[in-house]
CSV table of C-alpha atoms in Angstrom, one decimal:
chain,number,residue,atom,x,y,z
A,1,MET,CA,0.0,0.0,0.0
A,2,ARG,CA,1.4,3.3,-1.0
A,3,SER,CA,0.9,6.5,0.9
A,4,THR,CA,1.7,9.8,-0.8
A,5,THR,CA,1.5,13.1,1.0
A,6,ARG,CA,1.4,16.3,-0.9
A,7,ARG,CA,2.1,19.8,0.3
A,8,LEU,CA,-0.3,22.5,-0.8
A,9,ARG,CA,1.0,25.8,-2.1
A,10,ALA,CA,-0.5,28.9,-0.6
A,11,THR,CA,-2.6,30.9,-3.0
A,12,ALA,CA,-1.6,34.5,-3.8
A,13,ALA,CA,-4.3,37.2,-3.4
A,14,ALA,CA,-4.7,39.0,-6.7
A,15,ALA,CA,-4.9,42.4,-5.0
A,16,PHE,CA,-1.7,41.8,-3.1
A,17,VAL,CA,0.2,40.8,-6.2
A,18,ALA,CA,-1.2,43.8,-8.2
A,19,GLY,CA,-0.1,46.1,-5.4
A,20,LEU,CA,3.3,44.6,-5.2
A,21,GLY,CA,4.6,46.6,-8.1
A,22,ALA,CA,8.3,47.3,-8.6
A,23,ALA,CA,8.9,47.7,-4.9
A,24,ALA,CA,9.0,44.0,-4.2
A,25,LEU,CA,11.5,43.5,-7.0
A,26,THR,CA,14.0,46.0,-5.6
A,27,ALA,CA,16.2,44.3,-3.0
A,28,LEU,CA,18.6,46.2,-0.9
A,29,PRO,CA,21.0,45.0,1.8
A,30,ALA,CA,19.4,45.2,5.2
A,31,THR,CA,21.1,47.4,7.8
A,32,ALA,CA,22.5,45.6,10.7
A,33,ASN,CA,21.2,46.4,14.2
A,34,ALA,CA,24.8,47.0,15.4
A,35,ALA,CA,27.8,47.8,13.3
A,36,ALA,CA,29.7,45.0,15.0
A,37,ASP,CA,27.4,42.4,13.4
A,38,SER,CA,27.3,42.4,9.6
A,39,LEU,CA,27.2,39.8,6.8
A,40,SER,CA,27.2,39.9,3.0
A,41,VAL,CA,26.1,37.1,0.6
A,42,GLN,CA,27.6,36.4,-2.8
A,43,TYR,CA,25.7,34.3,-5.2
A,44,ARG,CA,26.2,32.6,-8.5
A,45,THR,CA,24.2,30.0,-10.4
A,46,SER,CA,25.7,26.9,-12.0
A,47,ALA,CA,22.4,26.2,-13.8
A,48,SER,CA,21.7,29.5,-15.6
A,49,GLY,CA,18.9,28.3,-18.0
A,50,ALA,CA,15.4,29.5,-17.5
A,51,THR,CA,14.5,25.8,-17.5
A,52,ALA,CA,16.7,23.2,-15.7
A,53,ASP,CA,16.5,19.8,-14.2
A,54,GLN,CA,17.7,21.3,-10.9
A,55,SER,CA,18.4,24.7,-9.5
A,56,GLU,CA,22.0,25.3,-8.4
A,57,PRO,CA,22.4,28.3,-6.1
A,58,TRP,CA,26.0,28.6,-4.9
A,59,PHE,CA,26.9,31.0,-2.1
A,60,LYS,CA,29.7,32.6,-0.2
A,61,VAL,CA,29.0,34.3,3.1
A,62,THR,CA,31.4,37.0,4.3
A,63,ASN,CA,31.6,38.5,7.8
A,64,THR,CA,31.8,42.2,7.1
A,65,GLY,CA,31.5,43.2,10.7
A,66,THR,CA,34.1,43.7,13.5
A,67,THR,CA,33.4,40.7,15.7
A,68,GLY,CA,33.4,36.9,15.0
A,69,VAL,CA,30.2,35.2,13.9
A,70,SER,CA,29.3,31.6,14.7
A,71,LEU,CA,27.9,30.1,11.5
A,72,GLN,CA,25.6,27.9,13.6
A,73,SER,CA,23.6,31.1,14.2
A,74,VAL,CA,23.4,32.0,10.5
A,75,LYS,CA,20.5,31.2,8.2
A,76,LEU,CA,20.2,32.0,4.4
A,77,ARG,CA,17.0,32.0,2.5
A,78,TYR,CA,16.7,31.6,-1.3
A,79,TYR,CA,13.2,32.4,-2.5
A,80,PHE,CA,11.4,30.8,-5.4
A,81,LYS,CA,8.1,30.0,-7.1
A,82,ALA,CA,6.9,26.4,-6.8
A,83,ASP,CA,6.4,24.8,-10.2
A,84,SER,CA,3.1,23.2,-9.2
A,85,ALA,CA,0.7,23.2,-6.3
A,86,ASN,CA,1.9,19.8,-5.2
A,87,ALA,CA,5.6,20.1,-6.0
A,88,ALA,CA,7.9,18.6,-3.4
A,89,TYR,CA,11.6,19.5,-3.4
A,90,ARG,CA,14.9,17.8,-2.3
A,91,PHE,CA,18.1,19.6,-1.2
A,92,ALA,CA,21.6,18.4,-1.8
A,93,CYS,CA,25.1,19.8,-1.3
A,94,SER,CA,27.6,18.9,-4.0
A,95,TRP,CA,30.7,20.4,-2.4
A,96,ALA,CA,31.6,23.0,0.2
A,97,VAL,CA,34.8,24.3,1.7
A,98,LYS,CA,33.1,24.0,5.1
A,99,GLY,CA,32.1,20.4,4.4
A,100,CYS,CA,28.6,19.3,3.2
A,101,ALA,CA,28.1,17.5,6.5
A,102,ASN,CA,28.0,20.9,8.1
A,103,ILE,CA,25.4,22.4,5.8
A,104,THR,CA,21.7,21.8,6.2
A,105,GLY,CA,18.8,22.7,3.7
A,106,THR,CA,15.1,22.8,4.5
A,107,PHE,CA,12.1,24.2,2.6
A,108,GLY,CA,9.4,26.5,3.8
A,109,THR,CA,6.2,28.2,2.6
A,110,LEU,CA,5.9,31.9,2.6
A,111,ALA,CA,3.2,33.6,4.6
A,112,ASN,CA,2.5,36.1,1.9
A,113,PRO,CA,3.0,34.6,-1.6
A,114,THR,CA,4.0,36.9,-4.4
A,115,ALA,CA,4.2,36.6,-8.2
A,116,THR,CA,7.8,35.4,-7.9
A,117,ALA,CA,7.9,33.5,-4.6
A,118,ASP,CA,5.8,31.2,-2.5
A,119,ARG,CA,8.6,28.9,-1.1
A,120,TYR,CA,12.1,29.2,0.2
A,121,LEU,CA,15.1,27.1,0.7
A,122,GLU,CA,16.7,27.8,4.1
A,123,ILE,CA,20.4,27.0,4.4
A,124,GLY,CA,21.8,26.5,7.9
A,125,PHE,CA,25.0,25.3,9.5
A,126,THR,CA,26.0,22.8,12.2
A,127,SER,CA,28.5,23.6,14.9
A,128,GLY,CA,31.2,21.8,12.8
A,129,ALA,CA,31.1,24.8,10.3
A,130,GLY,CA,32.9,26.9,13.0
A,131,SER,CA,33.0,30.7,13.0
A,132,LEU,CA,33.9,33.5,10.6
A,133,ALA,CA,36.4,36.0,11.8
A,134,PRO,CA,36.0,39.6,10.6
A,135,GLY,CA,36.7,39.7,6.9
A,136,ALA,CA,36.6,35.9,6.5
A,137,ASP,CA,34.2,34.0,4.3
A,138,THR,CA,32.8,30.5,4.1
A,139,GLY,CA,34.3,29.8,0.7
A,140,ASP,CA,32.4,28.0,-2.0
A,141,MET,CA,29.1,26.3,-1.1
A,142,GLN,CA,27.9,24.4,-4.2
A,143,LEU,CA,24.3,23.7,-3.4
A,144,ARG,CA,21.3,22.4,-5.5
A,145,PHE,CA,17.7,21.5,-5.2
A,146,TYR,CA,15.2,19.7,-7.5
A,147,GLN,CA,11.7,18.4,-7.7
A,148,SER,CA,11.2,15.0,-6.1
A,149,THR,CA,9.9,13.7,-9.4
A,150,TRP,CA,12.9,15.3,-11.3
A,151,ALA,CA,10.4,17.3,-13.4
A,152,PRO,CA,12.0,20.3,-15.0
A,153,LEU,CA,12.2,23.5,-13.0
A,154,ASN,CA,11.1,26.9,-14.4
A,155,GLN,CA,13.6,29.3,-12.8
A,156,SER,CA,12.6,32.4,-14.8
A,157,ASP,CA,9.9,33.3,-12.2
A,158,ASP,CA,12.0,32.7,-9.1
A,159,TYR,CA,12.6,35.8,-7.0
A,160,SER,CA,16.2,34.8,-6.0
A,161,PHE,CA,17.3,33.4,-9.3
A,162,GLY,CA,19.7,35.5,-11.5
A,163,ALA,CA,20.4,34.0,-14.9
A,164,SER,CA,23.3,36.4,-15.5
A,165,GLN,CA,25.0,35.6,-12.2
A,166,THR,CA,27.5,33.0,-13.5
A,167,SER,CA,30.3,34.3,-11.3
A,168,TYR,CA,30.2,35.3,-7.6
A,169,ALA,CA,28.8,38.8,-6.8
A,170,ASN,CA,26.8,40.4,-4.0
A,171,TRP,CA,23.2,39.3,-4.3
A,172,SER,CA,20.6,41.0,-2.1
A,173,LYS,CA,17.7,38.8,-3.3
A,174,VAL,CA,19.0,36.3,-0.8
A,175,THR,CA,18.5,37.0,2.9
A,176,ALA,CA,21.0,36.3,5.7
A,177,GLN,CA,20.1,36.2,9.4
A,178,SER,CA,22.3,35.8,12.5
A,179,ALA,CA,20.7,34.9,15.8
A,180,GLY,CA,17.3,35.9,14.3
A,181,THR,CA,18.3,39.4,13.1
A,182,THR,CA,18.3,40.0,9.3
A,183,LEU,CA,21.8,41.3,8.3
A,184,TRP,CA,21.6,41.0,4.6
A,185,GLY,CA,19.2,41.1,1.7
A,186,GLN,CA,15.5,41.7,1.3
A,187,ALA,CA,12.8,39.1,1.2
A,188,PRO,CA,9.8,39.3,-1.2
A,189,ALA,CA,7.4,41.9,0.1
A,190,GLY,CA,5.6,40.9,3.3
A,191,ASN,CA,7.8,38.0,4.1
A,192,ASP,CA,10.3,39.3,6.6
A,193,PRO,CA,12.3,36.1,7.7
A,194,THR,CA,12.3,37.3,11.3
A,195,ASN,CA,8.6,36.7,11.5
A,196,PRO,CA,7.5,33.7,9.4
A,197,PRO,CA,4.0,32.8,10.9
A,198,THR,CA,3.5,29.8,8.7
A,199,ASP,CA,6.8,28.2,9.4
A,200,PRO,CA,6.9,25.2,11.8
A,201,PRO,CA,8.3,25.9,15.3
A,202,THR,CA,12.0,25.4,15.6
A,203,ASP,CA,12.3,25.3,19.4
A,204,PRO,CA,11.9,21.8,20.6
A,205,PRO,CA,9.6,21.1,23.6
A,206,THR,CA,11.4,21.0,26.9
A,207,GLY,CA,12.0,17.8,28.8
A,208,GLY,CA,11.6,14.4,27.3
A,209,ALA,CA,14.0,11.5,27.8
A,210,SER,CA,16.5,11.4,24.9
A,211,LEU,CA,19.2,9.4,23.2
A,212,PHE,CA,21.7,11.4,21.3
A,213,ASP,CA,25.0,10.1,19.8
A,214,ASP,CA,27.4,12.1,17.7
A,215,PHE,CA,29.4,8.9,17.0
A,216,ASP,CA,32.6,10.4,18.4
A,217,TYR,CA,34.6,7.2,18.8
A,218,THR,CA,38.1,6.1,17.9
A,219,GLY,CA,37.2,2.7,16.4
A,220,HIS,CA,35.0,-0.3,16.7
A,221,THR,CA,36.9,-1.5,19.8
A,222,ASP,CA,36.5,1.8,21.6
A,223,PRO,CA,35.0,0.7,25.0
A,224,ARG,CA,32.7,3.7,25.0
A,225,ILE,CA,30.7,2.1,22.2
A,226,SER,CA,29.5,-0.7,24.4
A,227,ALA,CA,29.3,1.6,27.5
A,228,ASN,CA,27.0,3.8,25.6
A,229,GLY,CA,24.7,1.0,24.7
A,230,TRP,CA,25.8,0.0,21.2
A,231,SER,CA,26.8,-3.4,19.8
A,232,VAL,CA,28.8,-3.7,16.6
A,233,ARG,CA,27.6,-6.8,15.0
A,234,SER,CA,29.9,-9.8,14.5
A,235,ASN,CA,27.5,-12.8,14.8
A,236,SER,CA,26.3,-14.7,11.8
A,237,GLY,CA,22.8,-14.7,10.2
A,238,GLY,CA,20.7,-12.6,7.9
A,239,PRO,CA,19.9,-10.5,6.2
A,240,GLY,CA,22.2,-10.7,3.2
A,241,VAL,CA,23.7,-13.1,0.7
A,242,SER,CA,24.2,-16.7,1.9
A,243,GLY,CA,27.7,-17.1,3.5
A,244,ALA,CA,28.3,-13.4,4.2
A,245,THR,CA,29.8,-12.4,7.5
A,246,TRP,CA,29.3,-9.3,9.6
A,247,ALA,CA,32.7,-7.5,10.0
A,248,PRO,CA,32.9,-5.2,13.1
A,249,GLU,CA,36.3,-3.9,12.0
A,250,ASN,CA,34.6,-2.3,8.9
A,251,VAL,CA,32.7,0.1,11.2
A,252,THR,CA,35.1,3.0,11.4
A,253,PHE,CA,35.1,6.6,12.7
A,254,SER,CA,36.6,9.8,11.4
A,255,THR,CA,36.3,13.6,11.6
A,256,THR,CA,35.1,15.5,8.5
A,257,GLY,CA,34.8,19.3,8.6
A,258,GLY,CA,34.9,19.2,12.4
A,259,ASN,CA,32.1,16.6,12.7
A,260,SER,CA,32.7,13.0,13.8
A,261,ILE,CA,31.3,10.6,11.3
A,262,MET,CA,30.6,6.8,11.5
A,263,ASN,CA,31.3,4.8,8.3
A,264,LEU,CA,29.8,1.4,7.5
A,265,GLU,CA,31.8,-0.4,4.8
A,266,THR,CA,30.4,-3.4,3.0
A,267,SER,CA,32.6,-5.3,0.6
A,268,THR,CA,32.5,-8.4,-1.7
A,269,ALA,CA,34.3,-10.2,-4.5
A,270,GLY,CA,31.1,-11.7,-5.9
A,271,THR,CA,30.7,-14.7,-3.6
A,272,GLY,CA,29.0,-15.2,-0.2
A,273,ALA,CA,32.3,-16.2,1.4
A,274,SER,CA,34.0,-13.0,0.3
A,275,THR,CA,31.1,-10.7,1.4
A,276,GLU,CA,31.6,-8.6,4.6
A,277,GLN,CA,28.5,-6.6,5.8
A,278,THR,CA,28.2,-4.1,8.6
A,279,GLU,CA,25.7,-3.3,11.3
A,280,ILE,CA,25.5,-1.3,14.6
A,281,LEU,CA,22.6,-1.5,16.9
A,282,THR,CA,21.5,-0.6,20.4
A,283,LYS,CA,21.7,-3.4,22.9
A,284,ALA,CA,18.6,-2.3,24.6
A,285,THR,CA,15.1,-2.6,23.1
A,286,LYS,CA,13.6,0.3,25.0
A,287,PHE,CA,12.5,2.7,22.2
A,288,LYS,CA,8.9,3.0,21.2
A,289,ASN,CA,6.8,6.2,20.6
A,290,GLY,CA,8.4,9.6,19.9
A,291,THR,CA,10.9,10.9,17.4
A,292,TYR,CA,13.8,9.2,15.7
A,293,ALA,CA,16.3,11.1,13.6
A,294,ALA,CA,19.6,10.6,11.8
A,295,ARG,CA,21.7,12.3,9.2
A,296,VAL,CA,22.8,9.7,6.8
A,297,LYS,CA,24.9,9.7,3.6
A,298,PHE,CA,23.8,7.3,1.0
A,299,SER,CA,26.1,6.3,-1.9
A,300,ASP,CA,25.1,5.4,-5.4
A,301,ALA,CA,28.6,4.3,-6.5
A,302,PRO,CA,31.1,1.9,-4.9
A,303,LYS,CA,34.1,3.3,-3.1
A,304,SER,CA,36.2,1.0,-5.2
A,305,GLY,CA,35.7,-1.7,-7.9
A,306,PRO,CA,32.8,-2.4,-10.3
A,307,ASP,CA,29.2,-1.3,-9.6
A,308,GLY,CA,26.0,-3.3,-9.8
A,309,ASP,CA,25.4,-5.3,-6.5
A,310,HIS,CA,22.0,-5.0,-5.1
A,311,LEU,CA,22.8,-3.1,-1.9
A,312,VAL,CA,20.6,-1.9,1.0
A,313,GLN,CA,21.6,1.1,3.1
A,314,THR,CA,19.5,1.6,6.2
A,315,PHE,CA,18.3,3.4,9.3
A,316,PHE,CA,15.6,1.5,11.2
A,317,THR,CA,14.0,0.4,14.5
A,318,ILE,CA,13.0,-3.2,15.2
A,319,ASN,CA,12.1,-5.8,17.8
A,320,ASP,CA,12.1,-9.6,17.6
A,321,LEU,CA,9.6,-11.8,15.8
A,322,LYS,CA,8.5,-14.2,18.5
A,323,ALA,CA,6.5,-16.4,16.1
A,324,PRO,CA,5.5,-16.3,12.5
A,325,LEU,CA,2.9,-13.6,12.0
A,326,ALA,CA,3.1,-12.6,15.7
A,327,ASP,CA,1.1,-9.4,16.1
A,328,ASP,CA,3.4,-7.7,18.6
A,329,TYR,CA,6.3,-7.5,16.1
A,330,ALA,CA,7.3,-4.0,15.0
A,331,GLU,CA,9.8,-2.5,12.5
A,332,TYR,CA,10.1,0.9,10.9
A,333,ASP,CA,12.6,1.3,8.0
A,334,PHE,CA,14.4,3.8,5.9
A,335,GLU,CA,16.0,1.6,3.2
A,336,TYR,CA,17.9,3.0,0.2
A,337,LEU,CA,18.7,0.6,-2.7
A,338,PRO,CA,21.2,2.5,-5.0
A,339,ASN,CA,21.2,-0.2,-7.6
A,340,GLY,CA,17.6,-1.4,-7.2
A,341,GLY,CA,16.7,-4.9,-6.1
A,342,TRP,CA,13.5,-6.8,-4.9
A,343,GLY,CA,12.3,-6.4,-8.5
A,344,GLU,CA,13.2,-2.7,-8.8
A,345,PRO,CA,15.5,-1.9,-11.8
A,346,ALA,CA,17.2,1.3,-10.4
A,347,ASN,CA,17.7,3.4,-7.3
A,348,ILE,CA,14.7,3.6,-4.9
A,349,LEU,CA,14.1,4.8,-1.3
A,350,TYR,CA,11.6,2.9,0.8
A,351,THR,CA,10.0,3.7,4.1
A,352,THR,CA,8.2,0.7,5.5
A,353,SER,CA,6.1,0.2,8.7
A,354,TRP,CA,5.7,-3.5,9.6
A,355,GLU,CA,2.9,-5.1,11.6
A,356,THR,CA,4.3,-8.7,11.2
A,357,TYR,CA,5.6,-11.2,8.7
A,358,GLN,CA,6.1,-14.9,8.0
A,359,ALA,CA,9.4,-16.2,6.5
A,360,ASP,CA,8.2,-19.4,4.9
A,361,PRO,CA,6.1,-19.2,3.0
A,362,TRP,CA,6.7,-15.5,2.7
A,363,VAL,CA,3.9,-13.3,4.0
A,364,ALA,CA,4.4,-9.6,4.6
A,365,VAL,CA,2.0,-7.3,6.5
A,366,ASN,CA,3.3,-3.8,6.1
A,367,GLN,CA,2.6,-0.4,4.7
A,368,HIS,CA,5.3,1.4,2.6
A,369,SER,CA,6.0,4.6,0.7
A,370,GLU,CA,8.7,4.8,-2.0
A,371,SER,CA,10.5,7.3,-4.3
A,372,ARG,CA,12.3,6.0,-7.4
A,373,GLN,CA,15.2,8.4,-7.8
A,374,SER,CA,18.8,8.9,-6.6
A,375,TYR,CA,19.3,9.9,-3.0
A,376,THR,CA,23.1,9.8,-3.1
A,377,GLY,CA,24.6,12.3,-0.6
A,378,TRP,CA,23.6,13.5,2.9
A,379,HIS,CA,20.0,13.4,4.0
A,380,ASP,CA,18.1,14.2,7.2
A,381,LEU,CA,15.8,11.3,8.1
A,382,VAL,CA,13.1,11.7,10.7
A,383,LEU,CA,10.5,9.2,11.9
A,384,THR,CA,7.8,10.0,14.3
A,385,ILE,CA,5.4,7.6,16.1
A,386,ASP,CA,2.5,8.7,18.3
A,387,ASN,CA,-0.8,6.9,19.1
A,388,SER,CA,-2.4,7.7,15.8
A,389,SER,CA,0.2,7.3,13.0
A,390,ILE,CA,3.7,6.8,11.8
A,391,LYS,CA,5.3,9.6,9.7
A,392,TYR,CA,8.5,9.6,7.7
A,393,TYR,CA,10.4,12.8,6.7
A,394,VAL,CA,13.3,13.2,4.3
A,395,ASP,CA,15.2,16.5,4.3
A,396,GLY,CA,12.3,18.3,6.1
A,397,LEU,CA,9.6,17.1,3.8
A,398,LEU,CA,6.9,14.6,4.6
A,399,PHE,CA,7.7,11.4,2.7
A,400,GLY,CA,4.9,9.1,3.9
A,401,THR,CA,2.2,8.7,6.6
A,402,HIS,CA,1.3,5.2,7.7
A,403,ASP,CA,-1.8,4.0,9.5
A,404,ALA,CA,-2.5,3.3,13.2
A,405,ALA,CA,-2.8,-0.4,12.4
A,406,TYR,CA,1.0,-0.5,12.2
A,407,LEU,CA,1.8,1.2,15.5
A,408,PRO,CA,4.3,-0.7,17.8
A,409,GLU,CA,3.0,-2.9,20.6
A,410,ARG,CA,6.5,-3.4,22.1
A,411,PRO,CA,9.7,-1.3,22.4
A,412,MET,CA,12.5,-1.7,19.8
A,413,SER,CA,16.2,-1.2,19.2
A,414,ILE,CA,17.8,1.4,16.9
A,415,ASN,CA,19.9,0.1,14.0
A,416,PHE,CA,22.0,1.0,11.0
A,417,ASN,CA,23.2,-1.6,8.6
A,418,GLN,CA,24.5,-2.0,5.0
A,419,TRP,CA,24.1,-5.4,3.3
A,420,LEU,CA,23.7,-7.1,0.0
A,421,ILE,CA,20.5,-8.7,-1.3
A,422,ASP,CA,22.4,-10.3,-4.1
A,423,PHE,CA,25.1,-9.5,-6.7
A,424,GLY,CA,22.6,-7.9,-9.2
A,425,GLY,CA,23.8,-10.1,-12.0
A,426,LEU,CA,27.3,-8.8,-11.7
A,427,THR,CA,29.6,-11.8,-12.4
A,428,SER,CA,32.9,-10.0,-11.7
A,429,SER,CA,35.2,-11.4,-9.0
A,430,THR,CA,36.9,-8.1,-8.7
A,431,PRO,CA,36.7,-6.8,-5.1
A,432,ARG,CA,34.4,-3.8,-4.6
A,433,SER,CA,33.3,-1.9,-1.5
A,434,TYR,CA,30.5,0.5,-0.6
A,435,ASP,CA,30.2,3.1,2.1
A,436,GLN,CA,27.3,4.4,4.2
A,437,GLN,CA,28.0,7.2,6.6
A,438,VAL,CA,26.1,8.5,9.7
A,439,ASP,CA,26.6,11.9,11.3
A,440,TYR,CA,24.4,11.5,14.4
A,441,VAL,CA,21.3,9.7,15.8
A,442,LEU,CA,18.6,11.1,18.0
A,443,HIS,CA,15.6,9.7,19.8
A,444,VAL,CA,13.2,11.7,22.0
A,445,LYS,CA,10.8,9.6,23.9
A,446,ASP,CA,7.1,10.3,23.6
A,447,GLN,CA,7.5,13.6,21.8
A,448,VAL,CA,6.7,14.3,18.2
A,449,LEU,CA,9.2,16.8,16.9
A,450,THR,CA,9.1,18.6,13.5
A,451,PRO,CA,12.3,18.3,11.4
A,452,ALA,CA,13.1,21.9,12.3
A,453,GLN,CA,12.8,21.0,16.0
A,454,VAL,CA,15.1,18.1,15.4
A,455,ALA,CA,17.7,20.3,13.8
A,456,SER,CA,17.4,22.8,16.7
A,457,LYS,CA,17.8,20.0,19.3
A,458,VAL,CA,20.9,18.6,17.5
A,459,ALA,CA,22.4,22.0,17.2
A,460,ALA,CA,21.9,22.6,20.9
A,461,TYR,CA,23.7,19.3,21.8
A,462,ARG,CA,26.6,20.3,19.6
A,463,SER,CA,26.7,23.9,20.9
A,464,ALA,CA,26.9,22.5,24.4
A,465,GLY,CA,29.7,20.1,23.4
A,466,THR,CA,27.5,17.1,24.2
A,467,THR,CA,28.6,14.1,22.1
A,468,PHE,CA,26.5,11.5,23.9
A,469,GLN,CA,23.4,11.4,26.1
A,470,ASP,CA,21.0,8.6,27.0
A,471,ASP,CA,18.5,9.1,29.7
A,472,VAL,CA,15.8,7.0,28.1
A,473,PRO,CA,14.6,4.6,30.8
A,474,ALA,CA,14.8,0.8,30.3
A,475,ALA,CA,11.6,-0.8,28.9
């Protein structure tokens, strides 16, 4: 069963648009509240055509003030006109001096739509992006966004788009805020970014037992991994190709752009015996209703060797199946198949809510949503479970809503793994390996957070220097 949720575009009032006139098309840099705090934004487009398969706004942010600015407090907004009432958009970072892992992108709807804007892309930064000293800039941020269906974009009616901006220059049709104060640019008329009444709240509710892990470890043998409640899998068994092993040494950790990153490597030479898969999971099954979130980097291409294996890259929650078709089983999955599989010919992202299953003969009782497109790169994944529904978000947008019939009866563990369904018809015995990366994981017990609230909560942990917290009580 497929569930598709569409966002409705706000309707512009004809009188408002008519009264907009040239004033809304004239953008001037905002005056800072204090001379010490000042920013400028340079923009260029790498996709200058009026019609393109994706919009590519690239930015540099410069601190033109006299004091340092923490990038974590900075938000940019790029304003555009949705191409249809039901259009959904995806954000991606191609490359950035500050590191793509330190740049976030979410979409919002304007309170007062104009002839050239009813949506915006908001760019934010994690604590790993650091600060800008007076006179310093962020360097290149090569960003892009596109329709979830990959339908062509009409950029000619987008407020912030400049077809002639093929090299960096100051661009005041993009706004920049620091700590809630607009320091650069002018939004489309009536849409001051300091007061967006239709935006979802960004301040998370107070309280709530939480698990947060920034995956700041030295390696798979780091004793803190076990002490913090994780198990790096080494025992045999499914899922995966017959004869594959689970290799804990292939779960590694590194620092990229100031952020600690966990890497799961899966490798094969085309046989079960040569296949090494990876998984990390919580030892406790104590997580049930609330919010689950992770920032995950999916990969379409192998790190080395030929491509083509049917690979699964995941973030999910699960408990044990006590008997075939047992009704107290629960599992909630984000599963990305970069090369297809399970009958799919190409890349596809599934979100699936399980009530139960039977292995032999195979019977599946679940509800799923899917999107047949590439999701290579970093993505913010959010799952919420309350007493009425299960909701999945990707990069701030609702991806699927599943019914109350699939709600969990028992608590679950939290898992990440990367494994092979099969070799996808690839007959090569040349070794190849694939990477899946994870920036952080968050669970907030019994609270349903918006994606914006998730980002705010993660930013607060990082601002406080907290790399791990778990005060979720045992089940």
